[in-house]
Each structure stands twice: as C-alpha cells, then as structure tokens.
Amino acid sequence: MEQSFYIISWTDVFVSLVLVALCLFLIKWWRIGLEKTILIGTIRSFIQLSIMGYVLTFFFGLDHWIFMVCLIIIMILIASFEANRRLDVPIKGYFMMNVFSMSITVFIVLGTILQFILDLKPWFYPYAMIPIAGMIIGNGLNSSTLTTNRFIGELAHREDEIDTLLSLGASPRAAVDTSIREAIRAALIPNINGLMLVGLVQLPGVMTGQIIAGVDPLIAVRYQIMIMYMWLTTATLANVLIQGMVYKHFFTSKMQLRKELFRVNNL
Amino acid sequence: MTNVAKSIGGKQILCNINLEIFPGEFFCIAGPSGSGKTSLLRLLNGLESFDIGDIYYKGQSIQNSDIQKLREEVGMVFQNPAIFAETVKENLIIRKQWDKLFFVDENDLFEILEMVELPQHLLALDARSLSGGEKQRLALARTLLNKPSVLLLDEPTANLDPRLGDQILNTINQLRHQMNVTIIMVSHHIHQASKYATKAAFLIEGTITETGPISILTNPVTEAANLFLKEED
Ligand SMILES: Nc1ncnc2c1ncn2[C@@H]1O[C@H](COP(=O)(O)OP(=O)(O)OP(=O)(O)O)[C@@H](O)[C@H]1O
Ligand SMILES: [Mg+2]
C-alpha cells in the first residue's frame, strides 16, 4: 500500500466553504439567527489559522531553542489572558497565577516528553515541541478555568459551611477543602471519560490528523495514547497549582470569607 | 468592646456598640429581626471585621490575636448551623479534617451528646436526616468539643419546643458553672432567656439602647425597647 498523503490546496479549502454555505442555508431557512456569528467565525478561523501557519513556518525555520522557548512563552501569555477573560468573577492576579502555573506545568509535562519519551534531534525539534506545548497550554488553561469558575460556584453554594468551619477554628484552606476537591473533580471528569471512551466511537483529533497525513495507524495510536496521558496530567497539575493560589483571593488577611466577591450582584 | 461600628456596602449595620461582658456571665442580647444581632456575634467570633473601635478579649485587642485560636476559644453556634453531608459522628469530630492531633474518645462524645439531649444511636446516622432542633443541638455539641471559654449562641432555642429549649438553656447554664464558660446569647424568647441570663442588653437598629440586669428584659427603661417588647407579645 504505497498511498502517500494528499496535499490539500488553497482551492480545495475554498471549496470546503460549500459546507459552510449549506450550514448557512439551513440556519436561514429555520431562522435560527446565527448567520452573522457564523460568518465572522468562518472568517476568523481562516485568518487566525493562516497566520498561525506562517508564524509556525517562520519559527520552525529559526532552528534555535531560544526561539521555541520564546514562542511557548508568548503562547502562555496569550492563553492566560484569554483565561482571565473567561472568569465569572474577576480575580486579582489571576493572569499571573496562570502564567506561573502554566510555566510549571509546561516545564514538567513537556520536559518529561522531550527528555524521556520522544527522542528528538535536536531536542527542540519544533514540529513536535510546539504543537505539544500548544496542547498542554490550551488544555491546561481550559481545564483550570472551568475549575476556577466551578470553585466560585462552590463558594457561593457553601458559604454557610465555610463560615461554620472557620468559626470552629479551621484555616481558610481547610474550610474550602471540599469546594476545591469538588471543583477539581468536576473538571477532571471529562478527561477521565475521554480515557474510557476513546476509540470506541470517534477517533481523536491528533490520531485522525496523523492517519490522514499517511502515518501508520499503529504509530498514530501510540502518539494518541501518550497525548491522552499527557492531558490528564496537565489538567491535574494545572488545577492543583491554580486552586492552591485562587482560594486565597477569597479570604481576607484575617481569614474571613469575602462574600461580596461572589454575591449575586457580582455574578 | 468599645465604640464598635460596622457598615457593609455603605449601610450602617452596627453603630457605636459599647459592651462589657465579664467571665462567667450569661449575657442575653435581645432585639428585633434585622437589628444586627447576628452581625454582632460574627464580629466577636472574628468572622467579620469592624470599621472603627476595638474589641478586647482577655484584655487584648482581637485584631492582634491569633484568629484561629480566638475562634476556638470564642466558639459560635449559628442561627442556621451548617450540617455536613456525613454522619452525626463525623460532624462532631469535623475538626479532625484540619487538626490531625484532635482526638475525642467515645465517652467524651457520649457525654456531650447527653448534655445536648441527643440519643447515642444517632451517631451513625446521616446528619442531614436530623430535625431542625436536632441539628441545632448537634452544632452546639460540635462547638462544645472545641472546649471554648466563651460561647456565642445565635437563637439557640429558635427551632425547639419550649420544654426542650428550656432544657438546652439549662444545660448551657450548667456548663457555664462547670466549665466556667461565658455565654453570650441572642434570643427572641425573652421570657425563657430571662430565667437563665444574668445580664441583658437590647440591640435595636444597630445600637445598644440599654444594658443592665435581667430585669430590663421584661421591664426595659428605654422607649425603643418597650416598643419592641410590645410588638413581640
Ligand atoms: N453581607 C451583608 N450585606 C448587606 N447587608 C447585610 C449583610 N449582612 C447583614 N446585613 C444587614 O444587616 C442587618 C442586620 O443583620 P443581622 O443578620 O445581624 O440581623 P439579626 O439581628 O441577626 O436579625 P434576625 O433576628 O432576623 O436574625 C440586616 O438589615 C441585614 O440586611
Ligand atoms: Mg440573626
């Protein structure tokens, strides 16, 4: 079987707009009313990914580890900024907390992969390092933002419990222990479900991409397995690091719960 | 407690509170709903800060004391205490969750349960299945296991029938003698409270209008307090 992968041309991409057109037609017909958003989304994804392609090509051509590290730092900064915007309640310093927790997570997870799993030459081989870093950052921040929002919900829901624990002499950390655990559990469940269901119905994105690009499915599977384990660790690490900092924001220096931060008028 | 005032969100909740409470007293604070009684107790337990004035405990400003120790020593039982989704026993020894050295032996547990009139067989039950009154007594027992020297009680008899309410106040009063605990209680049940309290104050619209012996509970001097009593009856 000597089938090599197919190089999709720009013309082909434009033809794929037929699919969007069909979508728009259905939306219009049933008057669902999202035409404008869909158009913007279509154009934005096109532009963003195209730019990304050029940025990647540019960086890949630089061939020095320092540029790769710079790119990863830029990715962390952008993702942390985005995560900050998605909070239900503003948290002072959340951006920096994310930058901090993501730097550590990337260092540990990416470090493990580059050092012990993928034997790349050079070690910063950008075709592996950058996409994997992107996955770590994207998934990590996605998960930790969900956790933080859930944590805020838990605080609002459990403020009486927290007050009771504090009144009995518990430290703030002990008083929010249940809230933190609940929030992290909730955020990890999709990851764990992913481990359970993977391969049963849908082929995961990375594997699909590799197979389309002509990689032997047996090899694609190995990549996918590694990536799923990586996601799990990334999410756990990012959540634990972030929650270890976030809860402090909701207490005064006198160990009092700052209810005004999550009371209804603020949500 | 001198000259304490507090406002939340631009709203004055407590104003110019001056109270002096001595060890071993059974101090009852009465006042209409929304007058700031709960807020006052929360200040004493360190759950909230005040804007001006100062609160002294054992001669030391509570702002400079170890807040966790203060909360253990000045224990609080809430109006609607939080009951955790665990067994009654686990609710009682909740302190284990943060204090690994905390240990209560069975006998102490039984003794506490007896004090608050909860039967021993409840220990293994899910605490959420308790009645309102039982939950309140469970919360009282839980705070007592911290061995506080001051006990802040927010309407401890609100969910209890008069007989049981009496019984609990009696227990609390005995505790006061046996363990030398100072009691600061907020209550609507003025007649019941006046049987046990040694001193009383009225808190009306965020100010202490009157402090004195328990006779003021039934026979206040100030007009505002009189008005409040009339409305209660
Ligand atoms: N966090 C808060 N934000 C805004 N207002 C508050 C807050 N906490 C208390 N208040 C207001 O302070 C006032 C006093 O409340 P508090 O709970 O101390 O009353 P209370 O005397 O205990 O009443 P009750 O007898 O009904 O329990 C109320 O008017 C209440 O609305
Ligand atoms: Mg109250």
Coordinates of C-alpha atoms and ligand atoms in Angstrom, one line a residue:
Chain A
M1 CA 0.0 0.0 0.0
E2 CA 2.0 2.9 -1.3
Q3 CA -0.6 5.7 -0.8
S4 CA 1.1 8.9 0.2
F5 CA -0.8 11.7 1.8
Y6 CA -2.8 14.2 -0.2
I7 CA -1.6 17.8 -0.1
I8 CA -4.7 20.0 0.2
S9 CA -4.5 23.1 -1.9
W10 CA -6.0 26.6 -1.2
T11 CA -8.5 25.9 -3.9
D12 CA -9.6 22.8 -2.0
V13 CA -10.0 24.8 1.1
F14 CA -12.2 27.3 -0.7
V15 CA -14.3 24.5 -2.0
S16 CA -14.9 23.3 1.6
L17 CA -16.8 26.6 2.0
V18 CA -19.6 24.8 0.3
L19 CA -20.1 23.1 3.6
V20 CA -20.4 26.4 5.4
A21 CA -22.8 27.5 2.7
L22 CA -25.0 24.5 3.4
C23 CA -24.9 25.3 7.1
L24 CA -25.9 29.0 6.4
F25 CA -28.7 27.9 4.2
L26 CA -30.2 25.6 6.9
I27 CA -29.7 28.3 9.5
K28 CA -31.5 30.9 7.4
W29 CA -34.3 28.5 6.5
W30 CA -35.1 27.7 10.1
R31 CA -34.4 31.3 11.1
I32 CA -32.0 30.2 13.9
G33 CA -30.4 33.6 13.5
L34 CA -26.7 33.0 13.9
E35 CA -25.7 33.9 10.3
K36 CA -23.5 36.8 11.3
T37 CA -21.7 35.0 14.1
I38 CA -21.1 32.0 11.8
L39 CA -19.7 34.3 9.1
I40 CA -17.4 36.0 11.5
G41 CA -16.3 32.7 12.9
T42 CA -15.6 31.3 9.5
I43 CA -13.5 34.2 8.5
R44 CA -11.7 34.4 11.9
S45 CA -10.8 30.8 11.9
F46 CA -9.5 31.2 8.4
I47 CA -7.4 34.2 9.1
Q48 CA -6.1 33.0 12.6
L49 CA -5.1 29.6 11.4
S50 CA -3.4 31.0 8.3
I51 CA -1.4 33.5 10.3
M52 CA -0.6 30.7 12.7
G53 CA 0.7 28.6 9.8
Y54 CA 3.1 31.4 8.8
V55 CA 4.2 32.0 12.3
L56 CA 5.0 28.4 12.8
T57 CA 6.8 28.2 9.5
F58 CA 8.8 31.2 10.5
F59 CA 9.7 29.9 13.9
F60 CA 10.4 26.4 12.6
G61 CA 12.9 27.9 10.2
L62 CA 14.8 29.7 13.0
D63 CA 16.2 26.5 14.3
H64 CA 17.4 27.6 17.7
W65 CA 15.9 26.5 21.0
I66 CA 15.7 30.1 22.3
F67 CA 13.1 31.0 19.7
M68 CA 11.0 27.9 20.6
V69 CA 11.0 28.9 24.2
C70 CA 10.0 32.4 23.3
L71 CA 7.1 31.1 21.2
I72 CA 6.0 29.0 24.1
I73 CA 6.1 31.9 26.5
I74 CA 4.1 34.0 24.0
M75 CA 1.6 31.2 23.8
I76 CA 1.3 31.0 27.6
L77 CA 0.8 34.8 27.9
I78 CA -1.9 34.8 25.2
A79 CA -3.7 31.8 26.7
S80 CA -3.5 33.2 30.3
F81 CA -5.0 36.5 29.1
E82 CA -7.8 34.6 27.4
A83 CA -8.4 32.5 30.6
N84 CA -8.6 35.7 32.6
R85 CA -11.5 36.9 30.4
R86 CA -13.5 33.8 30.8
L87 CA -13.8 34.1 34.6
D88 CA -17.2 34.5 36.1
V89 CA -15.9 36.8 38.7
P90 CA -12.7 38.9 38.3
I91 CA -9.9 37.6 40.4
K92 CA -7.0 39.9 41.1
G93 CA -3.7 38.5 39.8
Y94 CA -5.4 35.6 38.0
F95 CA -3.3 36.3 34.9
M96 CA -0.1 36.0 36.8
M97 CA -1.3 32.9 38.6
N98 CA -2.0 31.3 35.2
V99 CA 1.3 32.3 33.8
F100 CA 3.0 30.8 36.8
S101 CA 1.1 27.6 36.9
M102 CA 1.3 27.1 33.1
S103 CA 5.0 27.6 33.1
I104 CA 5.5 24.9 35.7
T105 CA 3.0 22.6 34.0
V106 CA 4.7 23.0 30.6
F107 CA 8.1 22.6 32.1
I108 CA 7.2 19.3 33.9
V109 CA 5.0 17.8 31.2
L110 CA 6.8 18.9 28.1
G111 CA 10.1 18.3 29.8
T112 CA 9.2 14.7 30.6
I113 CA 8.1 14.1 27.0
L114 CA 11.1 15.7 25.4
Q115 CA 13.5 14.1 27.8
F116 CA 12.2 10.6 28.3
I117 CA 9.7 9.8 25.6
L118 CA 10.4 11.4 22.3
D119 CA 14.0 11.0 21.4
L120 CA 14.2 14.0 19.1
K121 CA 17.2 15.5 17.4
P122 CA 17.6 18.4 18.1
W123 CA 15.6 18.1 21.4
F124 CA 13.7 21.3 20.5
Y125 CA 12.6 19.8 17.2
P126 CA 9.8 22.3 16.6
Y127 CA 7.5 20.1 14.6
A128 CA 6.9 18.1 17.8
M129 CA 7.7 20.6 20.6
I130 CA 5.4 23.5 19.5
P131 CA 2.2 21.6 18.8
I132 CA 2.6 19.5 22.0
A133 CA 3.2 22.7 24.0
G134 CA 0.1 24.2 22.4
M135 CA -1.9 21.2 23.5
I136 CA -0.6 21.4 27.0
I137 CA -1.3 25.1 27.4
G138 CA -4.7 25.0 25.7
N139 CA -6.0 22.0 27.6
G140 CA -4.4 23.1 30.9
L141 CA -5.9 26.5 30.9
N142 CA -9.2 25.3 29.6
S143 CA -9.5 22.9 32.4
S144 CA -8.2 25.3 35.1
T145 CA -10.6 28.0 34.1
L146 CA -13.5 25.6 34.3
T147 CA -12.3 24.6 37.8
T148 CA -12.0 28.1 38.9
N149 CA -15.5 29.0 37.8
R150 CA -16.8 25.9 39.4
F151 CA -14.9 26.8 42.6
I152 CA -16.5 30.2 42.7
G153 CA -19.9 28.5 42.4
E154 CA -19.0 26.1 45.2
L155 CA -18.1 29.0 47.4
A156 CA -21.4 30.7 46.8
H157 CA -23.2 27.5 47.4
R158 CA -21.2 26.5 50.5
E159 CA -20.7 29.9 52.2
D160 CA -22.5 28.8 55.4
E161 CA -20.4 25.6 55.6
I162 CA -17.3 27.6 55.1
D163 CA -18.3 30.1 57.8
T164 CA -19.1 27.3 60.2
L165 CA -15.7 25.6 59.6
L166 CA -13.9 29.0 60.0
S167 CA -15.9 29.6 63.2
L168 CA -14.6 26.3 64.6
G169 CA -11.1 27.4 64.0
A170 CA -10.4 25.9 60.6
S171 CA -7.8 27.6 58.3
P172 CA -9.1 29.0 55.1
R173 CA -7.5 26.2 53.2
A174 CA -9.3 23.6 55.4
A175 CA -12.6 25.5 55.1
V176 CA -12.6 25.4 51.3
D177 CA -11.2 21.9 51.0
T178 CA -14.4 20.3 49.9
S179 CA -15.0 23.2 47.4
I180 CA -11.6 22.7 45.9
R181 CA -12.0 19.0 45.7
E182 CA -15.4 19.2 44.1
A183 CA -14.3 21.7 41.6
I184 CA -11.2 19.7 40.5
R185 CA -13.2 16.5 40.4
A186 CA -15.7 18.1 38.1
A187 CA -13.0 19.4 35.8
L188 CA -11.2 16.1 35.6
I189 CA -14.2 14.0 34.8
P190 CA -14.3 14.9 31.1
N191 CA -10.6 13.9 30.8
I192 CA -11.3 10.6 32.6
N193 CA -14.3 9.9 30.5
G194 CA -12.1 10.6 27.5
L195 CA -9.8 7.9 28.6
M196 CA -12.7 5.5 28.9
L197 CA -14.4 6.2 25.6
V198 CA -11.5 6.9 23.3
G199 CA -11.5 4.8 20.2
L200 CA -15.0 3.3 20.8
V201 CA -16.8 5.8 18.7
Q202 CA -14.7 8.6 17.4
L203 CA -11.1 8.8 16.5
P204 CA -9.4 11.6 18.5
G205 CA -8.2 14.6 16.6
V206 CA -4.5 14.0 16.7
M207 CA -4.8 10.5 15.5
T208 CA -7.2 11.4 12.7
G209 CA -4.9 14.1 11.5
Q210 CA -1.9 11.7 11.5
I211 CA -3.8 9.0 9.7
I212 CA -5.0 11.4 7.1
A213 CA -1.4 12.5 6.7
G214 CA -0.4 9.0 5.9
V215 CA 1.0 7.8 9.2
D216 CA 0.6 4.1 10.1
P217 CA -2.4 3.8 12.4
L218 CA -0.4 1.7 14.8
I219 CA 2.0 4.6 15.3
A220 CA -0.7 7.2 15.4
V221 CA -2.3 5.2 18.2
R222 CA 0.9 5.4 20.2
Y223 CA 1.0 9.1 19.9
Q224 CA -2.6 9.4 20.8
I225 CA -2.1 7.3 24.0
M226 CA 0.8 9.4 25.0
I227 CA -1.2 12.6 24.4
M228 CA -4.2 11.4 26.4
Y229 CA -1.9 10.6 29.4
M230 CA -0.4 14.0 28.9
W231 CA -3.7 15.7 29.0
L232 CA -4.7 14.0 32.2
T233 CA -1.5 15.1 34.0
T234 CA -1.7 18.5 32.5
A235 CA -5.2 19.1 33.7
T236 CA -4.5 17.8 37.2
L237 CA -1.3 19.7 37.6
A238 CA -2.7 23.0 36.3
N239 CA -5.8 22.6 38.5
V240 CA -3.9 21.9 41.6
L241 CA -1.5 24.7 41.1
I242 CA -4.2 27.3 40.3
Q243 CA -6.5 26.3 43.1
G244 CA -3.7 26.4 45.5
M245 CA -3.5 30.1 44.8
V246 CA -7.0 31.1 43.8
Y247 CA -8.7 30.3 47.1
K248 CA -6.5 32.8 48.9
H249 CA -8.1 35.6 46.9
F250 CA -11.4 34.9 48.6
F251 CA -10.2 35.4 52.1
T252 CA -9.1 38.5 54.0
S253 CA -5.8 38.6 55.9
K254 CA -8.0 37.9 59.0
M255 CA -9.2 34.6 57.5
Q256 CA -12.6 35.9 56.7
L257 CA -14.6 34.8 53.7
R258 CA -15.0 37.7 51.2
K259 CA -18.6 37.0 50.3
E260 CA -19.1 40.3 48.5
L261 CA -16.9 38.8 45.7
F262 CA -19.3 36.2 44.7
R263 CA -22.7 37.5 45.9
V264 CA -25.4 37.6 43.2
N265 CA -24.9 41.2 42.3
N266 CA -21.4 40.3 41.3
L267 CA -22.1 37.2 39.3
Chain B
M1 CA -16.0 46.1 73.3
T2 CA -15.8 49.8 72.8
N3 CA -17.3 52.1 70.2
V4 CA -17.5 49.5 67.6
A5 CA -19.2 50.3 64.3
K6 CA -19.6 48.4 61.1
S7 CA -21.1 49.1 57.8
I8 CA -21.4 46.9 54.8
G9 CA -21.9 48.3 51.3
G10 CA -22.5 51.8 52.6
K11 CA -25.1 50.6 55.0
Q12 CA -24.5 51.1 58.7
I13 CA -25.3 47.8 60.4
L14 CA -23.8 48.3 63.8
C15 CA -23.1 51.7 65.4
N16 CA -21.4 52.8 68.5
I17 CA -21.6 49.5 70.3
N18 CA -20.2 49.5 73.9
L19 CA -20.5 46.4 75.9
E20 CA -18.5 44.9 78.7
I21 CA -19.0 41.3 79.4
F22 CA -17.3 39.5 82.3
P23 CA -16.2 36.0 82.6
G24 CA -18.9 33.6 83.8
E25 CA -21.8 35.8 82.8
F26 CA -24.8 34.6 80.9
F27 CA -25.4 37.6 78.7
C28 CA -28.5 37.9 76.7
I29 CA -28.9 40.2 73.7
A30 CA -32.4 40.9 72.6
G31 CA -33.7 42.9 69.7
P32 CA -35.9 42.9 66.6
S33 CA -35.1 41.0 63.5
G34 CA -32.5 42.7 61.4
S35 CA -31.2 44.8 64.3
G36 CA -27.7 43.4 63.8
K37 CA -27.6 40.7 66.5
T38 CA -26.0 38.0 64.2
S39 CA -23.6 40.6 62.8
L40 CA -22.5 41.4 66.4
L41 CA -21.8 37.8 67.2
R42 CA -19.9 37.4 63.9
L43 CA -17.7 40.3 64.9
L44 CA -16.9 38.6 68.2
N45 CA -16.0 35.3 66.5
G46 CA -13.7 37.2 64.1
L47 CA -15.8 36.2 61.1
E48 CA -16.1 39.8 60.1
S49 CA -14.1 42.9 60.7
F50 CA -15.3 46.2 62.0
D51 CA -14.5 49.7 60.7
I52 CA -13.9 51.6 63.9
G53 CA -13.5 50.9 67.6
D54 CA -12.0 47.8 69.0
I55 CA -12.9 44.5 70.6
Y56 CA -10.9 43.2 73.5
Y57 CA -10.8 39.7 74.7
K58 CA -8.9 39.0 77.9
G59 CA -7.5 42.5 77.7
Q60 CA -6.1 42.0 74.2
S61 CA -7.4 43.5 71.1
I62 CA -8.8 40.7 68.9
Q63 CA -7.2 42.3 65.9
N64 CA -3.8 41.3 67.1
S65 CA -4.6 37.9 68.3
D66 CA -4.3 34.5 66.6
I67 CA -7.6 34.4 64.8
Q68 CA -7.9 30.6 64.7
K69 CA -7.2 30.4 68.4
L70 CA -9.7 33.1 69.1
R71 CA -12.4 31.3 67.1
E72 CA -11.8 28.1 69.1
E73 CA -11.9 30.0 72.4
V74 CA -14.9 32.2 71.5
G75 CA -17.0 29.5 69.9
M76 CA -20.1 30.3 67.9
V77 CA -23.2 28.4 67.2
F78 CA -25.1 29.7 64.2
Q79 CA -28.7 30.5 63.8
N80 CA -28.9 28.0 60.9
P81 CA -25.9 25.9 61.5
A82 CA -24.3 24.2 58.6
I83 CA -24.5 20.4 58.8
F84 CA -22.2 18.4 56.7
A85 CA -23.2 15.6 54.5
E86 CA -21.7 13.0 56.7
T87 CA -22.7 11.1 59.8
V88 CA -23.5 12.8 63.0
K89 CA -20.3 11.5 64.5
E90 CA -18.2 12.9 61.6
N91 CA -19.9 16.2 62.1
L92 CA -18.9 16.2 65.7
I93 CA -15.3 15.4 65.0
I94 CA -15.1 17.6 61.9
R95 CA -12.1 19.3 63.5
K96 CA -10.0 16.2 62.6
Q97 CA -10.1 17.5 59.0
W98 CA -7.6 20.2 59.8
D99 CA -6.2 19.2 63.2
K100 CA -4.6 15.8 63.0
L101 CA -3.9 15.8 66.7
F102 CA -7.6 16.3 67.5
F103 CA -8.9 13.3 69.3
V104 CA -12.1 12.6 71.3
D105 CA -12.8 9.3 73.0
E106 CA -16.2 7.6 72.8
N107 CA -17.0 8.5 76.4
D108 CA -16.5 12.2 75.8
L109 CA -18.7 12.0 72.8
F110 CA -21.4 10.3 74.7
E111 CA -21.2 12.8 77.5
I112 CA -21.5 15.7 75.1
L113 CA -24.5 14.0 73.4
E114 CA -26.1 13.6 76.7
M115 CA -25.6 17.2 77.6
V116 CA -27.5 18.3 74.4
E117 CA -30.0 15.6 74.8
L118 CA -29.2 13.7 71.6
P119 CA -29.5 9.9 71.8
Q120 CA -26.3 7.9 71.1
H121 CA -27.8 5.9 68.3
L122 CA -27.9 9.0 66.2
L123 CA -24.1 9.0 65.9
A124 CA -24.1 6.7 62.9
L125 CA -26.9 8.5 61.1
D126 CA -26.6 10.8 58.1
A127 CA -26.7 14.2 59.9
R128 CA -28.9 15.7 57.2
S129 CA -31.7 13.5 58.3
L130 CA -31.9 15.2 61.7
S131 CA -34.7 17.6 62.6
G132 CA -34.1 21.3 62.8
G133 CA -33.8 21.2 66.6
E134 CA -31.5 18.2 66.5
K135 CA -29.3 19.9 64.0
Q136 CA -29.0 22.9 66.3
R137 CA -28.1 20.7 69.2
L138 CA -25.6 18.8 67.1
A139 CA -24.0 22.2 66.2
L140 CA -23.9 23.1 69.9
A141 CA -22.2 19.8 70.7
R142 CA -19.7 20.3 67.9
T143 CA -18.7 23.8 69.2
L144 CA -18.5 22.5 72.7
L145 CA -16.0 19.8 71.7
N146 CA -13.6 22.7 71.0
K147 CA -13.8 23.5 74.7
P148 CA -14.5 27.2 74.3
S149 CA -14.3 29.6 77.1
V150 CA -16.9 31.9 75.6
L151 CA -19.9 30.6 73.8
L152 CA -21.8 32.7 71.2
L153 CA -25.3 31.4 70.7
D154 CA -27.4 32.8 67.9
E155 CA -31.1 32.0 68.7
P156 CA -30.2 28.6 70.1
T157 CA -33.8 27.8 71.0
A158 CA -35.5 29.1 67.8
N159 CA -36.2 25.6 66.4
L160 CA -37.0 23.9 69.7
D161 CA -40.2 23.5 71.6
P162 CA -40.4 25.3 74.9
R163 CA -39.6 22.3 77.0
L164 CA -36.5 21.3 75.0
G165 CA -35.5 25.0 74.7
D166 CA -35.6 25.2 78.5
Q167 CA -33.6 22.0 78.8
I168 CA -30.9 23.3 76.5
L169 CA -30.6 26.6 78.2
N170 CA -30.4 24.7 81.5
T171 CA -27.6 22.6 80.1
I172 CA -25.8 25.7 78.8
N173 CA -26.2 27.3 82.2
Q174 CA -24.8 24.2 83.9
L175 CA -21.9 24.3 81.5
R176 CA -21.3 27.9 82.5
H177 CA -20.8 26.8 86.1
Q178 CA -19.0 23.6 85.5
M179 CA -16.6 24.6 82.8
N180 CA -16.6 28.3 83.5
V181 CA -17.9 29.2 80.1
T182 CA -19.1 32.7 79.4
I183 CA -22.4 32.7 77.5
I184 CA -23.4 35.4 75.0
M185 CA -26.8 34.6 73.6
V186 CA -29.1 36.2 71.1
S187 CA -32.7 35.3 71.7
H188 CA -36.2 36.2 70.7
H189 CA -37.6 34.1 73.6
I190 CA -37.3 36.8 76.2
H191 CA -39.2 35.1 79.0
Q192 CA -37.3 31.9 78.5
A193 CA -34.0 33.7 78.4
S194 CA -34.7 35.7 81.5
K195 CA -34.8 32.5 83.5
Y196 CA -31.2 31.8 82.9
A197 CA -29.4 35.0 81.9
T198 CA -27.5 37.1 84.4
K199 CA -27.3 40.2 82.3
A200 CA -29.0 41.6 79.3
A201 CA -28.9 44.2 76.6
F202 CA -31.2 45.5 73.9
L203 CA -29.8 45.9 70.4
I204 CA -32.1 48.0 68.3
E205 CA -31.4 49.3 64.8
G206 CA -27.7 48.5 65.3
T207 CA -27.2 50.3 68.6
I208 CA -27.2 49.1 72.1
T209 CA -30.1 51.0 73.7
E210 CA -29.9 49.6 77.1
T211 CA -27.7 47.3 79.2
G212 CA -28.4 46.0 82.7
P213 CA -29.6 43.2 84.9
I214 CA -32.1 40.7 83.5
S215 CA -35.0 42.7 84.9
I216 CA -34.6 45.0 81.9
L217 CA -35.6 42.1 79.7
T218 CA -39.1 42.3 81.0
N219 CA -39.1 45.8 82.2
P220 CA -36.9 48.0 80.0
V221 CA -36.4 51.6 80.7
T222 CA -36.0 53.0 77.2
E223 CA -38.9 53.6 74.9
A224 CA -37.5 51.7 71.9
A225 CA -37.1 48.5 73.9
N226 CA -40.5 48.8 75.3
L227 CA -41.9 49.2 71.9
F228 CA -40.0 46.1 70.8
L229 CA -41.4 44.1 73.7
K230 CA -44.9 45.2 72.9
E231 CA -44.6 44.0 69.4
E232 CA -43.2 40.7 70.5
D233 CA -46.3 39.9 72.6
Ligands
LIG1 N1 -23.3 41.0 54.0 C1 -24.3 41.9 54.1 N2 -24.6 42.7 53.2 C2 -25.6 43.6 53.3 N3 -26.3 43.7 54.3 C3 -26.1 42.9 55.4 C4 -25.1 41.9 55.3 N4 -25.1 41.2 56.5 C5 -26.1 41.7 57.2 N5 -26.7 42.7 56.5 C6 -27.8 43.6 57.1 O1 -27.6 43.9 58.4 C7 -28.7 43.9 59.2 C8 -28.5 43.1 60.4 O2 -28.4 41.8 60.1 P1 -28.3 40.6 61.2 O3 -28.3 39.3 60.5 O4 -27.2 41.0 62.1 O5 -29.7 40.8 61.9 P2 -30.3 40.0 63.2 O6 -30.5 41.0 64.3 O7 -29.5 38.8 63.4 O8 -31.7 39.5 62.6 P3 -32.5 38.2 62.9 O9 -33.1 38.3 64.2 O10 -33.6 38.2 61.8 O11 -31.6 37.1 62.7 C9 -29.8 43.4 58.3 O12 -30.6 44.6 57.9 C10 -29.1 42.8 57.1 O13 -29.9 43.0 56.0
MG2 MG -29.7 36.8 63.2

